[in-house]
Amino acid sequence: MSGEARKKLRSQMHDFRRRPEDLKPEQVQALEDLFEKVPSLGTIYHLRWEATKIFDSAPNRAEASRLLEDWIVQARETEMDWEPFITMLKNNWEGILAYFEERKSSGPVEGLNTKIRVVLRRSYGIQSLTTLWTRVLLDVNWAAKKLGPTIAEIRGFVNQIQKHFSGCYT
């Protein structure tokens, strides 16, 4: 592939990740052209958004279960290897269906955990837990919302957190 063709494909992959309703007509046409060249990408794209619709619109656990079972049948009919994904889905079936009861996910917590891991990787050499907590608060952008802009106030909040959690870590 030439550099120009690679660049065009990369830009189409960005559109590939976006919701169909968020695409402009020319982006939809470009994706359809891509799907004509690589039909398996079209299959993946359409099945992905069908699954997303289930999570966006299923009113309850029973309906979600039925729709997900139908989706699995549809995925298996494509003759693509969906079995690792389907196995993961079945192994976590109850937890996945629990989402439809409260419509809550662990996404925000997982995002915070990821942010903390990034801070830890970047903070190699920090020797003070207070400094680490300050860095986490600044990165997560809680400082401006909760404390105001001063470092002294941030350190005071960090000290409160440390006192509260001092028995929870070693």
Coordinates of C-alpha atoms in Angstrom, one line a residue:
M1 CA 0.0 0.0 0.0
S2 CA 1.3 3.4 -0.8
G3 CA 1.7 6.0 1.9
E4 CA -1.3 8.0 0.6
A5 CA -3.5 4.8 0.5
R6 CA -2.4 4.0 4.1
K7 CA -3.3 7.5 5.3
K8 CA -6.8 7.2 3.6
L9 CA -7.4 3.8 5.2
R10 CA -6.4 5.2 8.7
S11 CA -8.9 8.1 8.3
Q12 CA -11.6 5.6 7.4
M13 CA -10.8 3.5 10.5
H14 CA -11.6 6.6 12.5
D15 CA -15.0 6.7 10.8
F16 CA -15.3 2.9 11.3
R17 CA -15.3 3.6 15.1
R18 CA -17.9 6.3 15.1
R19 CA -21.6 5.8 15.4
P20 CA -23.4 5.6 12.0
E21 CA -25.7 8.4 12.9
D22 CA -22.7 10.7 13.6
L23 CA -21.3 10.2 10.1
K24 CA -21.7 12.6 7.2
P25 CA -23.1 11.2 4.0
E26 CA -19.6 11.3 2.3
Q27 CA -18.2 9.3 5.3
V28 CA -20.9 6.7 5.0
Q29 CA -20.2 6.4 1.3
A30 CA -16.5 6.0 1.9
L31 CA -17.2 3.2 4.4
E32 CA -19.6 1.5 2.1
D33 CA -16.9 1.6 -0.6
L34 CA -14.4 0.1 1.9
F35 CA -16.9 -2.6 2.8
E36 CA -17.3 -3.6 -0.9
K37 CA -13.5 -4.1 -1.0
V38 CA -13.3 -5.8 2.4
P39 CA -16.8 -7.4 3.1
S40 CA -15.7 -8.8 6.5
L41 CA -15.2 -5.3 7.8
G42 CA -18.7 -4.4 6.8
T43 CA -20.0 -7.5 8.7
I44 CA -18.1 -6.6 11.8
Y45 CA -19.2 -2.9 11.6
H46 CA -22.9 -3.7 11.3
L47 CA -22.9 -6.4 14.0
R48 CA -21.0 -4.1 16.3
W49 CA -23.6 -1.4 16.0
E50 CA -26.4 -3.9 16.3
A51 CA -25.0 -5.0 19.6
T52 CA -24.6 -1.4 20.7
K53 CA -28.3 -0.8 19.9
I54 CA -29.2 -3.6 22.2
F55 CA -27.4 -1.9 25.1
D56 CA -28.8 1.5 24.2
S57 CA -32.4 0.5 23.8
A58 CA -33.3 -2.8 25.5
P59 CA -35.9 -1.9 28.2
N60 CA -35.2 -4.7 30.6
R61 CA -33.1 -7.8 31.3
A62 CA -35.4 -10.3 29.6
E63 CA -35.7 -8.4 26.4
A64 CA -31.9 -7.8 26.4
S65 CA -31.3 -11.5 26.9
R66 CA -33.6 -12.3 23.9
L67 CA -32.0 -9.7 21.7
L68 CA -28.4 -10.8 22.6
E69 CA -29.3 -14.4 21.9
D70 CA -30.6 -13.3 18.5
W71 CA -27.4 -11.3 17.9
I72 CA -25.3 -14.4 18.7
V73 CA -27.3 -16.5 16.2
Q74 CA -26.8 -13.7 13.6
A75 CA -23.0 -13.5 14.4
R76 CA -22.6 -17.3 14.0
E77 CA -24.4 -17.2 10.6
T78 CA -21.6 -14.9 9.2
E79 CA -19.1 -17.8 9.2
M80 CA -16.6 -15.6 10.9
D81 CA -14.9 -16.7 14.1
W82 CA -17.0 -15.0 16.8
E83 CA -16.6 -17.9 19.2
P84 CA -14.0 -16.3 21.5
F85 CA -16.2 -13.3 21.9
I86 CA -19.4 -15.3 22.3
T87 CA -17.7 -17.5 24.9
M88 CA -16.7 -14.4 26.8
L89 CA -20.2 -13.1 26.5
K90 CA -21.7 -16.4 27.8
N91 CA -19.2 -16.6 30.7
N92 CA -20.2 -13.1 31.9
W93 CA -23.9 -13.4 30.9
E94 CA -25.4 -12.6 34.3
G95 CA -23.1 -9.6 34.9
I96 CA -23.8 -8.3 31.4
L97 CA -27.6 -8.7 31.9
A98 CA -27.3 -7.0 35.3
Y99 CA -26.5 -3.8 33.4
F100 CA -30.1 -3.7 32.1
E101 CA -31.6 -3.6 35.6
E102 CA -29.9 -0.4 36.8
R103 CA -28.2 0.9 33.6
K104 CA -25.0 1.5 35.5
S105 CA -21.6 0.3 34.5
S106 CA -18.1 0.2 36.0
G107 CA -16.9 2.4 33.2
P108 CA -16.1 5.6 35.3
V109 CA -14.3 3.5 37.9
E110 CA -12.3 1.7 35.2
G111 CA -11.4 5.0 33.6
L112 CA -10.2 6.3 36.9
N113 CA -8.1 3.2 37.5
T114 CA -6.6 3.6 34.0
K115 CA -5.8 7.2 34.7
I116 CA -4.1 6.3 38.0
R117 CA -2.0 3.6 36.2
V118 CA -0.8 6.2 33.7
V119 CA 0.1 8.5 36.5
L120 CA 2.0 5.7 38.3
R121 CA 4.0 4.9 35.1
R122 CA 4.8 8.6 34.5
S123 CA 5.7 9.2 38.1
Y124 CA 8.6 6.8 38.4
G125 CA 10.9 8.1 41.1
I126 CA 8.2 9.8 43.2
Q127 CA 9.0 8.8 46.8
S128 CA 6.2 10.6 48.7
L129 CA 2.6 9.2 48.7
T130 CA 1.5 12.8 49.2
T131 CA 3.1 13.8 46.0
L132 CA 1.5 10.8 44.2
W133 CA -2.0 11.7 45.5
T134 CA -1.5 15.3 44.4
R135 CA -0.4 14.2 40.9
V136 CA -3.5 11.9 40.6
L137 CA -5.8 14.7 41.7
L138 CA -4.3 17.1 39.3
D139 CA -4.5 14.6 36.4
V140 CA -8.1 13.6 37.1
N141 CA -8.9 17.3 37.3
W142 CA -10.7 17.0 40.6
A143 CA -8.5 19.8 42.1
A144 CA -10.2 22.7 40.4
K145 CA -13.7 21.3 41.0
K146 CA -13.3 20.2 44.6
L147 CA -10.5 22.3 46.1
G148 CA -9.6 25.4 44.1
P149 CA -6.4 26.2 42.4
T150 CA -3.9 26.3 45.3
I151 CA -1.3 23.6 45.9
A152 CA -1.7 24.1 49.7
E153 CA -5.4 23.3 49.5
I154 CA -4.7 20.2 47.3
R155 CA -2.1 19.0 49.8
G156 CA -4.6 19.5 52.7
F157 CA -7.1 17.4 50.8
V158 CA -4.5 14.7 50.1
N159 CA -3.7 14.6 53.8
Q160 CA -7.4 14.0 54.6
I161 CA -7.5 11.2 52.0
Q162 CA -4.4 9.6 53.4
K163 CA -5.8 9.7 57.0
H164 CA -9.0 8.1 55.9
F165 CA -7.3 5.3 53.9
S166 CA -4.2 4.9 56.1
G167 CA -5.3 1.5 57.3
C168 CA -6.2 0.2 53.9
Y169 CA -2.7 0.0 52.3
T170 CA 0.8 -0.8 53.3

